[in-house]
Amino acid sequence: MKYGLDVNEKNILDEIINYIKDSGDFMVNLSEEDVDYNKNINYGKILRKKVLKSNVTNIDIYFKIEFVDKIDGIYIYYSPNEKIEEVIKSSIGKLIKESVLIEKKEGENLYLLKNINALGIVLKIPERLIEKVEIITIKEILKDLKEL
């Protein structure tokens, strides 16, 4: 299995990378270091670069966690796929030990999910919840995605 990882929090990214390596799988790091997603940037150029890198390396699953400061709840976008929906339903409630709004949507209109030639999940999480994210649940999600 080859994961395309796109995480804008270094400690969480490092934990996920180590987990994938230990499980014998492969990953392509699509994360942009030193990019503040909350400021004005050429976001289109970054997205095109991620799509190109994902498609050239033939990833199997695109998995993005983006911590954003101006949202109140967790937003989950995913490729339209019955098994991905099952993974989201079974795991997402355990992602954060705090009562928070969780909104799920098929991401067919999201540029990355629309243009990457792989199934994918994008999690947008409020920055204030970084410390409350359960890494073990992220690992479970990745394990479940491997079985697709």
Short mmCIF file of N, CA and C in Angstrom, two decimals:
data_model
loop_
_atom_site.label_atom_id
_atom_site.label_comp_id
_atom_site.label_asym_id
_atom_site.label_seq_id
_atom_site.Cartn_x
_atom_site.Cartn_y
_atom_site.Cartn_z
N MET A 1 0.85 -1.17 0.00
CA MET A 1 0.00 0.00 0.00
C MET A 1 0.89 1.23 0.00
N LYS A 2 0.51 2.22 -0.80
CA LYS A 2 1.26 3.47 -0.86
C LYS A 2 0.31 4.62 -0.52
N TYR A 3 0.61 5.27 0.60
CA TYR A 3 -0.19 6.39 1.07
C TYR A 3 0.41 7.70 0.58
N GLY A 4 -0.44 8.63 0.23
CA GLY A 4 -0.02 10.00 -0.01
C GLY A 4 -0.44 10.80 1.22
N LEU A 5 0.54 11.22 2.02
CA LEU A 5 0.25 11.92 3.28
C LEU A 5 0.41 13.42 3.10
N ASP A 6 -0.53 14.14 3.65
CA ASP A 6 -0.53 15.59 3.55
C ASP A 6 -1.03 16.13 4.90
N VAL A 7 -0.08 16.40 5.80
CA VAL A 7 -0.43 16.82 7.16
C VAL A 7 0.34 18.10 7.47
N ASN A 8 -0.35 19.11 7.96
CA ASN A 8 0.31 20.38 8.22
C ASN A 8 0.70 20.56 9.70
N GLU A 9 0.89 19.46 10.41
CA GLU A 9 1.38 19.51 11.79
C GLU A 9 2.50 18.48 11.91
N LYS A 10 3.71 18.94 12.13
CA LYS A 10 4.91 18.10 12.04
C LYS A 10 4.91 16.91 13.00
N ASN A 11 4.52 17.10 14.25
CA ASN A 11 4.55 15.99 15.20
C ASN A 11 3.60 14.87 14.79
N ILE A 12 2.42 15.24 14.37
CA ILE A 12 1.45 14.23 13.93
C ILE A 12 1.94 13.56 12.65
N LEU A 13 2.49 14.34 11.73
CA LEU A 13 3.03 13.78 10.49
C LEU A 13 4.13 12.77 10.80
N ASP A 14 5.05 13.12 11.69
CA ASP A 14 6.14 12.21 12.05
C ASP A 14 5.62 10.90 12.64
N GLU A 15 4.62 11.00 13.51
CA GLU A 15 4.03 9.78 14.10
C GLU A 15 3.42 8.88 13.02
N ILE A 16 2.72 9.50 12.09
CA ILE A 16 2.08 8.72 11.02
C ILE A 16 3.14 8.09 10.11
N ILE A 17 4.16 8.84 9.78
CA ILE A 17 5.25 8.31 8.94
C ILE A 17 5.89 7.10 9.60
N ASN A 18 6.19 7.20 10.88
CA ASN A 18 6.79 6.08 11.60
C ASN A 18 5.87 4.87 11.63
N TYR A 19 4.59 5.09 11.82
CA TYR A 19 3.62 4.00 11.82
C TYR A 19 3.60 3.30 10.47
N ILE A 20 3.57 4.08 9.40
CA ILE A 20 3.52 3.48 8.05
C ILE A 20 4.79 2.68 7.77
N LYS A 21 5.94 3.24 8.12
CA LYS A 21 7.21 2.53 7.91
C LYS A 21 7.23 1.23 8.71
N ASP A 22 6.79 1.28 9.97
CA ASP A 22 6.78 0.09 10.83
C ASP A 22 5.83 -0.98 10.31
N SER A 23 4.77 -0.57 9.63
CA SER A 23 3.81 -1.54 9.11
C SER A 23 4.24 -2.12 7.77
N GLY A 24 5.36 -1.64 7.22
CA GLY A 24 5.89 -2.18 5.97
C GLY A 24 5.28 -1.57 4.73
N ASP A 25 4.52 -0.53 4.89
CA ASP A 25 3.92 0.14 3.74
C ASP A 25 4.79 1.29 3.28
N PHE A 26 4.36 1.94 2.22
CA PHE A 26 5.11 3.06 1.64
C PHE A 26 4.29 4.33 1.76
N MET A 27 4.98 5.45 1.71
CA MET A 27 4.26 6.71 1.72
C MET A 27 5.01 7.74 0.91
N VAL A 28 4.22 8.66 0.38
CA VAL A 28 4.74 9.81 -0.33
C VAL A 28 4.34 11.02 0.50
N ASN A 29 5.32 11.79 0.91
CA ASN A 29 5.05 12.97 1.74
C ASN A 29 4.64 14.12 0.83
N LEU A 30 3.39 14.51 0.92
CA LEU A 30 2.85 15.60 0.11
C LEU A 30 2.69 16.88 0.93
N SER A 31 3.18 16.84 2.15
CA SER A 31 3.05 17.99 3.05
C SER A 31 3.98 19.10 2.62
N GLU A 32 3.49 20.30 2.73
CA GLU A 32 4.29 21.48 2.43
C GLU A 32 4.78 22.05 3.74
N GLU A 33 6.08 22.04 3.95
CA GLU A 33 6.63 22.60 5.17
C GLU A 33 6.64 24.13 5.07
N ASP A 34 6.50 24.74 6.20
CA ASP A 34 6.58 26.20 6.32
C ASP A 34 5.53 26.94 5.50
N VAL A 35 4.38 26.32 5.27
CA VAL A 35 3.30 27.01 4.59
C VAL A 35 2.22 27.30 5.62
N ASP A 36 1.88 28.54 5.78
CA ASP A 36 0.81 28.93 6.68
C ASP A 36 -0.47 29.01 5.87
N TYR A 37 -1.33 28.00 6.02
CA TYR A 37 -2.54 27.91 5.23
C TYR A 37 -3.55 28.99 5.62
N ASN A 38 -3.28 29.70 6.70
CA ASN A 38 -4.20 30.73 7.14
C ASN A 38 -3.85 32.10 6.57
N LYS A 39 -2.79 32.19 5.78
CA LYS A 39 -2.37 33.47 5.18
C LYS A 39 -2.56 33.40 3.67
N ASN A 40 -2.40 34.54 3.02
CA ASN A 40 -2.51 34.61 1.56
C ASN A 40 -1.30 33.93 0.91
N ILE A 41 -1.55 32.87 0.17
CA ILE A 41 -0.49 32.15 -0.54
C ILE A 41 -1.04 31.75 -1.90
N ASN A 42 -0.17 31.31 -2.78
CA ASN A 42 -0.61 30.80 -4.08
C ASN A 42 -1.04 29.34 -3.88
N TYR A 43 -2.23 29.20 -3.32
CA TYR A 43 -2.74 27.89 -2.96
C TYR A 43 -2.95 27.00 -4.19
N GLY A 44 -3.33 27.59 -5.31
CA GLY A 44 -3.54 26.81 -6.54
C GLY A 44 -2.28 26.12 -7.00
N LYS A 45 -1.17 26.80 -6.92
CA LYS A 45 0.12 26.22 -7.32
C LYS A 45 0.48 25.04 -6.42
N ILE A 46 0.24 25.19 -5.13
CA ILE A 46 0.52 24.11 -4.18
C ILE A 46 -0.36 22.90 -4.49
N LEU A 47 -1.64 23.13 -4.76
CA LEU A 47 -2.56 22.03 -5.05
C LEU A 47 -2.16 21.29 -6.32
N ARG A 48 -1.82 22.04 -7.37
CA ARG A 48 -1.40 21.39 -8.63
C ARG A 48 -0.17 20.53 -8.42
N LYS A 49 0.77 21.03 -7.63
CA LYS A 49 2.00 20.28 -7.34
C LYS A 49 1.68 18.97 -6.60
N LYS A 50 0.74 19.02 -5.66
CA LYS A 50 0.36 17.83 -4.90
C LYS A 50 -0.33 16.80 -5.80
N VAL A 51 -1.20 17.28 -6.68
CA VAL A 51 -1.89 16.38 -7.61
C VAL A 51 -0.87 15.71 -8.53
N LEU A 52 0.03 16.48 -9.09
CA LEU A 52 1.04 15.93 -10.00
C LEU A 52 1.91 14.89 -9.29
N LYS A 53 2.40 15.22 -8.12
CA LYS A 53 3.26 14.30 -7.37
C LYS A 53 2.49 13.02 -7.00
N SER A 54 1.23 13.16 -6.61
CA SER A 54 0.40 12.00 -6.26
C SER A 54 0.20 11.08 -7.45
N ASN A 55 -0.11 11.66 -8.59
CA ASN A 55 -0.40 10.84 -9.77
C ASN A 55 0.87 10.23 -10.38
N VAL A 56 1.98 10.93 -10.33
CA VAL A 56 3.24 10.39 -10.87
C VAL A 56 3.74 9.22 -10.01
N THR A 57 3.54 9.32 -8.70
CA THR A 57 4.02 8.26 -7.80
C THR A 57 2.99 7.14 -7.61
N ASN A 58 1.83 7.26 -8.21
CA ASN A 58 0.79 6.23 -8.16
C ASN A 58 0.40 5.83 -6.74
N ILE A 59 0.04 6.80 -5.92
CA ILE A 59 -0.41 6.47 -4.57
C ILE A 59 -1.72 5.70 -4.63
N ASP A 60 -1.98 4.92 -3.57
CA ASP A 60 -3.23 4.16 -3.48
C ASP A 60 -4.30 4.93 -2.72
N ILE A 61 -3.86 5.68 -1.70
CA ILE A 61 -4.78 6.44 -0.85
C ILE A 61 -4.18 7.81 -0.58
N TYR A 62 -5.00 8.84 -0.74
CA TYR A 62 -4.59 10.20 -0.36
C TYR A 62 -5.23 10.50 0.99
N PHE A 63 -4.41 10.91 1.97
CA PHE A 63 -4.89 11.16 3.32
C PHE A 63 -4.36 12.50 3.79
N LYS A 64 -5.27 13.44 4.03
CA LYS A 64 -4.87 14.79 4.42
C LYS A 64 -5.51 15.16 5.75
N ILE A 65 -4.68 15.74 6.62
CA ILE A 65 -5.17 16.35 7.85
C ILE A 65 -4.68 17.78 7.83
N GLU A 66 -5.63 18.70 7.82
CA GLU A 66 -5.29 20.12 7.78
C GLU A 66 -5.86 20.80 9.02
N PHE A 67 -4.98 21.37 9.83
CA PHE A 67 -5.41 22.12 11.00
C PHE A 67 -5.59 23.57 10.58
N VAL A 68 -6.80 24.08 10.80
CA VAL A 68 -7.18 25.41 10.35
C VAL A 68 -7.67 26.21 11.56
N ASP A 69 -7.31 27.48 11.63
CA ASP A 69 -7.66 28.26 12.82
C ASP A 69 -9.05 28.87 12.79
N LYS A 70 -9.72 28.96 11.67
CA LYS A 70 -10.99 29.68 11.62
C LYS A 70 -12.21 28.79 11.36
N ILE A 71 -12.16 27.58 11.89
CA ILE A 71 -13.32 26.70 11.78
C ILE A 71 -13.71 26.24 13.18
N ASP A 72 -14.97 25.86 13.34
CA ASP A 72 -15.46 25.46 14.66
C ASP A 72 -15.57 23.95 14.82
N GLY A 73 -15.78 23.25 13.72
CA GLY A 73 -15.96 21.81 13.79
C GLY A 73 -15.00 21.08 12.88
N ILE A 74 -15.15 19.77 12.84
CA ILE A 74 -14.33 18.93 11.97
C ILE A 74 -15.11 18.73 10.67
N TYR A 75 -14.43 18.96 9.56
CA TYR A 75 -15.03 18.76 8.25
C TYR A 75 -14.29 17.63 7.56
N ILE A 76 -15.06 16.65 7.10
CA ILE A 76 -14.48 15.47 6.47
C ILE A 76 -14.98 15.42 5.04
N TYR A 77 -14.04 15.38 4.11
CA TYR A 77 -14.36 15.24 2.69
C TYR A 77 -13.74 13.92 2.25
N TYR A 78 -14.44 13.19 1.40
CA TYR A 78 -13.94 11.88 1.00
C TYR A 78 -14.36 11.55 -0.43
N SER A 79 -13.59 10.66 -1.02
CA SER A 79 -13.94 10.16 -2.34
C SER A 79 -15.22 9.34 -2.21
N PRO A 80 -16.12 9.48 -3.18
CA PRO A 80 -17.35 8.70 -3.11
C PRO A 80 -17.02 7.20 -3.22
N ASN A 81 -17.10 6.53 -2.09
CA ASN A 81 -16.76 5.11 -2.04
C ASN A 81 -17.42 4.53 -0.79
N GLU A 82 -18.14 3.45 -0.96
CA GLU A 82 -18.88 2.85 0.14
C GLU A 82 -17.98 2.42 1.29
N LYS A 83 -16.83 1.85 0.98
CA LYS A 83 -15.93 1.37 2.03
C LYS A 83 -15.28 2.52 2.79
N ILE A 84 -14.96 3.61 2.09
CA ILE A 84 -14.42 4.78 2.79
C ILE A 84 -15.47 5.34 3.74
N GLU A 85 -16.72 5.36 3.31
CA GLU A 85 -17.80 5.84 4.18
C GLU A 85 -17.88 4.98 5.45
N GLU A 86 -17.71 3.67 5.31
CA GLU A 86 -17.73 2.78 6.47
C GLU A 86 -16.56 3.08 7.42
N VAL A 87 -15.38 3.31 6.86
CA VAL A 87 -14.21 3.64 7.68
C VAL A 87 -14.47 4.93 8.44
N ILE A 88 -15.02 5.92 7.77
CA ILE A 88 -15.29 7.21 8.41
C ILE A 88 -16.32 7.03 9.54
N LYS A 89 -17.39 6.31 9.27
CA LYS A 89 -18.43 6.11 10.28
C LYS A 89 -17.89 5.39 11.51
N SER A 90 -17.03 4.40 11.31
CA SER A 90 -16.56 3.60 12.44
C SER A 90 -15.46 4.29 13.25
N SER A 91 -14.69 5.18 12.65
CA SER A 91 -13.52 5.73 13.34
C SER A 91 -13.59 7.20 13.70
N ILE A 92 -14.30 7.98 12.96
CA ILE A 92 -14.18 9.43 13.10
C ILE A 92 -14.67 9.93 14.45
N GLY A 93 -15.64 9.28 15.04
CA GLY A 93 -16.13 9.71 16.35
C GLY A 93 -15.09 9.58 17.44
N LYS A 94 -14.11 8.69 17.24
CA LYS A 94 -13.06 8.47 18.23
C LYS A 94 -11.84 9.36 17.99
N LEU A 95 -11.88 10.19 16.96
CA LEU A 95 -10.71 10.99 16.59
C LEU A 95 -10.35 12.03 17.65
N ILE A 96 -11.35 12.61 18.28
CA ILE A 96 -11.10 13.66 19.27
C ILE A 96 -11.99 13.40 20.48
N LYS A 97 -11.38 13.45 21.66
CA LYS A 97 -12.14 13.24 22.90
C LYS A 97 -12.74 14.56 23.37
N GLU A 98 -13.63 15.07 22.59
CA GLU A 98 -14.32 16.31 22.93
C GLU A 98 -15.54 16.38 22.04
N SER A 99 -16.62 16.91 22.58
CA SER A 99 -17.82 17.08 21.80
C SER A 99 -17.60 18.21 20.79
N VAL A 100 -17.67 17.88 19.53
CA VAL A 100 -17.43 18.86 18.48
C VAL A 100 -18.29 18.52 17.27
N LEU A 101 -18.72 19.54 16.55
CA LEU A 101 -19.49 19.34 15.32
C LEU A 101 -18.63 18.57 14.31
N ILE A 102 -19.20 17.53 13.73
CA ILE A 102 -18.51 16.79 12.68
C ILE A 102 -19.41 16.78 11.46
N GLU A 103 -18.90 17.29 10.36
CA GLU A 103 -19.67 17.34 9.12
C GLU A 103 -18.96 16.52 8.06
N LYS A 104 -19.69 15.57 7.45
CA LYS A 104 -19.12 14.70 6.42
C LYS A 104 -19.73 15.03 5.06
N LYS A 105 -18.87 15.07 4.04
CA LYS A 105 -19.35 15.36 2.69
C LYS A 105 -18.54 14.57 1.68
N GLU A 106 -19.23 14.12 0.64
CA GLU A 106 -18.47 13.58 -0.49
C GLU A 106 -17.70 14.73 -1.10
N GLY A 107 -16.44 14.49 -1.40
CA GLY A 107 -15.57 15.58 -1.85
C GLY A 107 -15.35 15.63 -3.34
N GLU A 108 -16.36 15.28 -4.13
CA GLU A 108 -16.18 15.26 -5.58
C GLU A 108 -15.88 16.64 -6.15
N ASN A 109 -16.20 17.70 -5.40
CA ASN A 109 -15.90 19.05 -5.88
C ASN A 109 -14.61 19.61 -5.30
N LEU A 110 -13.97 18.87 -4.42
CA LEU A 110 -12.71 19.30 -3.84
C LEU A 110 -11.59 19.00 -4.84
N TYR A 111 -10.81 20.00 -5.18
CA TYR A 111 -9.81 19.88 -6.25
C TYR A 111 -8.91 18.65 -6.07
N LEU A 112 -8.37 18.46 -4.89
CA LEU A 112 -7.45 17.34 -4.68
C LEU A 112 -8.14 16.00 -4.89
N LEU A 113 -9.30 15.82 -4.28
CA LEU A 113 -10.00 14.54 -4.41
C LEU A 113 -10.50 14.30 -5.83
N LYS A 114 -10.81 15.36 -6.52
CA LYS A 114 -11.30 15.26 -7.90
C LYS A 114 -10.19 14.89 -8.88
N ASN A 115 -8.97 15.38 -8.63
CA ASN A 115 -7.90 15.25 -9.61
C ASN A 115 -6.82 14.21 -9.29
N ILE A 116 -6.76 13.76 -8.06
CA ILE A 116 -5.79 12.70 -7.72
C ILE A 116 -6.39 11.37 -8.14
N ASN A 117 -5.59 10.54 -8.77
CA ASN A 117 -6.05 9.25 -9.28
C ASN A 117 -6.04 8.18 -8.19
N ALA A 118 -6.57 8.49 -7.04
CA ALA A 118 -6.64 7.55 -5.92
C ALA A 118 -7.81 7.97 -5.04
N LEU A 119 -8.25 7.04 -4.22
CA LEU A 119 -9.27 7.38 -3.24
C LEU A 119 -8.65 8.28 -2.19
N GLY A 120 -9.46 9.10 -1.54
CA GLY A 120 -8.89 9.99 -0.55
C GLY A 120 -9.84 10.46 0.52
N ILE A 121 -9.22 10.94 1.61
CA ILE A 121 -9.93 11.54 2.72
C ILE A 121 -9.21 12.82 3.10
N VAL A 122 -9.98 13.88 3.31
CA VAL A 122 -9.44 15.15 3.78
C VAL A 122 -10.14 15.49 5.08
N LEU A 123 -9.36 15.68 6.15
CA LEU A 123 -9.89 16.08 7.44
C LEU A 123 -9.45 17.51 7.71
N LYS A 124 -10.41 18.39 7.95
CA LYS A 124 -10.10 19.76 8.35
C LYS A 124 -10.51 19.88 9.80
N ILE A 125 -9.53 20.18 10.66
CA ILE A 125 -9.72 20.17 12.10
C ILE A 125 -9.34 21.53 12.66
N PRO A 126 -10.12 22.05 13.61
CA PRO A 126 -9.74 23.32 14.23
C PRO A 126 -8.36 23.23 14.89
N GLU A 127 -7.54 24.25 14.69
CA GLU A 127 -6.20 24.28 15.26
C GLU A 127 -6.21 24.11 16.77
N ARG A 128 -7.23 24.62 17.42
CA ARG A 128 -7.29 24.54 18.88
C ARG A 128 -7.41 23.11 19.39
N LEU A 129 -7.69 22.16 18.50
CA LEU A 129 -7.87 20.76 18.91
C LEU A 129 -6.65 19.88 18.62
N ILE A 130 -5.53 20.48 18.20
CA ILE A 130 -4.35 19.68 17.86
C ILE A 130 -3.99 18.73 18.99
N GLU A 131 -3.95 19.23 20.21
CA GLU A 131 -3.54 18.42 21.36
C GLU A 131 -4.54 17.32 21.70
N LYS A 132 -5.76 17.43 21.20
CA LYS A 132 -6.80 16.46 21.54
C LYS A 132 -6.97 15.37 20.48
N VAL A 133 -6.23 15.47 19.38
CA VAL A 133 -6.34 14.47 18.33
C VAL A 133 -5.73 13.16 18.81
N GLU A 134 -6.48 12.09 18.66
CA GLU A 134 -6.02 10.76 19.07
C GLU A 134 -5.23 10.12 17.93
N ILE A 135 -3.91 10.06 18.08
CA ILE A 135 -3.05 9.48 17.06
C ILE A 135 -3.41 8.02 16.81
N ILE A 136 -3.77 7.31 17.85
CA ILE A 136 -4.13 5.90 17.71
C ILE A 136 -5.31 5.74 16.74
N THR A 137 -6.25 6.68 16.78
CA THR A 137 -7.40 6.62 15.87
C THR A 137 -6.97 6.88 14.43
N ILE A 138 -6.03 7.80 14.24
CA ILE A 138 -5.51 8.04 12.89
C ILE A 138 -4.87 6.77 12.35
N LYS A 139 -4.13 6.08 13.19
CA LYS A 139 -3.49 4.82 12.79
C LYS A 139 -4.55 3.77 12.43
N GLU A 140 -5.63 3.72 13.21
CA GLU A 140 -6.72 2.79 12.91
C GLU A 140 -7.36 3.11 11.56
N ILE A 141 -7.55 4.40 11.29
CA ILE A 141 -8.13 4.81 10.01
C ILE A 141 -7.23 4.35 8.87
N LEU A 142 -5.93 4.56 8.99
CA LEU A 142 -4.99 4.15 7.95
C LEU A 142 -5.00 2.64 7.78
N LYS A 143 -5.07 1.91 8.88
CA LYS A 143 -5.13 0.44 8.81
C LYS A 143 -6.40 0.00 8.09
N ASP A 144 -7.53 0.63 8.44
CA ASP A 144 -8.80 0.28 7.79
C ASP A 144 -8.78 0.62 6.30
N LEU A 145 -8.16 1.75 5.95
CA LEU A 145 -8.07 2.13 4.54
C LEU A 145 -7.23 1.13 3.75
N LYS A 146 -6.24 0.55 4.40
CA LYS A 146 -5.38 -0.44 3.75
C LYS A 146 -6.19 -1.65 3.29
N GLU A 147 -7.25 -1.94 4.00
CA GLU A 147 -8.06 -3.12 3.70
C GLU A 147 -9.11 -2.87 2.63
N LEU A 148 -9.14 -1.69 2.05
CA LEU A 148 -10.12 -1.38 0.99
C LEU A 148 -9.90 -2.23 -0.23
#
